[in-house]
C-alpha positions as a LaTeX table, in Angstrom:
\begin{tabular}{lrrr}
\hline
Residue & $x$ (\AA) & $y$ (\AA) & $z$ (\AA) \\
\hline
Met1 & 125.78 & 185.43 & 135.61 \\
Gly2 & 126.61 & 186.94 & 132.11 \\
Glu3 & 129.99 & 184.99 & 132.50 \\
Asn4 & 128.68 & 181.86 & 132.85 \\
Ser5 & 125.99 & 182.11 & 130.02 \\
Lys6 & 128.91 & 183.08 & 127.68 \\
Ser7 & 131.02 & 179.99 & 128.53 \\
Val8 & 127.82 & 177.86 & 127.60 \\
Leu9 & 127.17 & 179.64 & 124.19 \\
Leu10 & 130.10 & 178.49 & 122.69 \\
Pro11 & 129.82 & 174.97 & 123.06 \\
Val12 & 126.17 & 174.67 & 122.14 \\
Val13 & 126.93 & 176.67 & 118.82 \\
Ala14 & 130.03 & 174.38 & 118.20 \\
Ala15 & 127.47 & 171.44 & 118.64 \\
Ala16 & 125.06 & 172.92 & 116.34 \\
Val17 & 127.75 & 173.56 & 113.46 \\
Phe18 & 129.31 & 170.31 & 113.90 \\
Ala19 & 125.75 & 168.76 & 113.68 \\
Gly20 & 124.77 & 170.56 & 110.76 \\
Leu21 & 127.99 & 169.56 & 108.87 \\
Gly22 & 127.57 & 165.91 & 110.06 \\
Arg23 & 123.88 & 166.22 & 108.49 \\
Met24 & 125.15 & 167.47 & 105.12 \\
Val25 & 127.76 & 164.54 & 104.87 \\
Leu26 & 125.28 & 162.08 & 105.48 \\
Gln27 & 122.90 & 163.88 & 102.82 \\
Lys28 & 125.92 & 163.75 & 100.28 \\
Val29 & 126.53 & 160.12 & 101.01 \\
Arg30 & 123.06 & 159.20 & 100.65 \\
Ala31 & 122.57 & 160.93 & 97.38 \\
Asp32 & 126.08 & 159.55 & 96.21 \\
Arg33 & 124.50 & 155.77 & 97.13 \\
Leu34 & 121.13 & 156.50 & 95.26 \\
Ala35 & 123.00 & 157.72 & 92.04 \\
Arg36 & 125.22 & 154.68 & 91.83 \\
Gln37 & 122.24 & 152.53 & 92.28 \\
Thr38 & 120.23 & 154.56 & 89.73 \\
Lys39 & 123.10 & 154.69 & 87.07 \\
Val40 & 121.97 & 158.01 & 85.68 \\
Ala41 & 125.14 & 158.42 & 84.12 \\
Gly42 & 126.43 & 155.33 & 82.41 \\
Pro43 & 128.93 & 154.43 & 79.83 \\
Val44 & 128.55 & 156.37 & 76.61 \\
Asp45 & 129.33 & 154.40 & 73.36 \\
Glu46 & 131.37 & 155.66 & 70.44 \\
Lys47 & 128.76 & 156.88 & 68.16 \\
Thr48 & 127.06 & 158.85 & 71.20 \\
Arg49 & 130.15 & 160.51 & 72.07 \\
Gln50 & 130.71 & 161.46 & 68.53 \\
Trp51 & 127.11 & 162.96 & 68.18 \\
Ile52 & 127.49 & 165.01 & 71.42 \\
Ser53 & 130.73 & 166.25 & 70.19 \\
Asp54 & 129.06 & 166.98 & 66.79 \\
Val55 & 126.52 & 168.97 & 68.77 \\
Val56 & 128.43 & 170.82 & 70.87 \\
Arg57 & 131.01 & 171.97 & 68.28 \\
Thr58 & 128.59 & 173.15 & 65.51 \\
Pro59 & 128.12 & 176.90 & 65.58 \\
Arg60 & 124.53 & 177.82 & 66.14 \\
Pro61 & 123.27 & 180.66 & 63.66 \\
\hline
\end{tabular}
């Protein structure tokens, strides 16, 4: 009886792991699709790029 339960345990654990990985992949794909549709990070013009560069490079007191 003990040997039989060990042989069933490995496939069940493997199926759970693959199901979890598959779920994570689907969540990532959905999140990427949503981010692409909302265009959260769009193209930055030269003025904005220069302003960001100045803010990042200026030393803080």
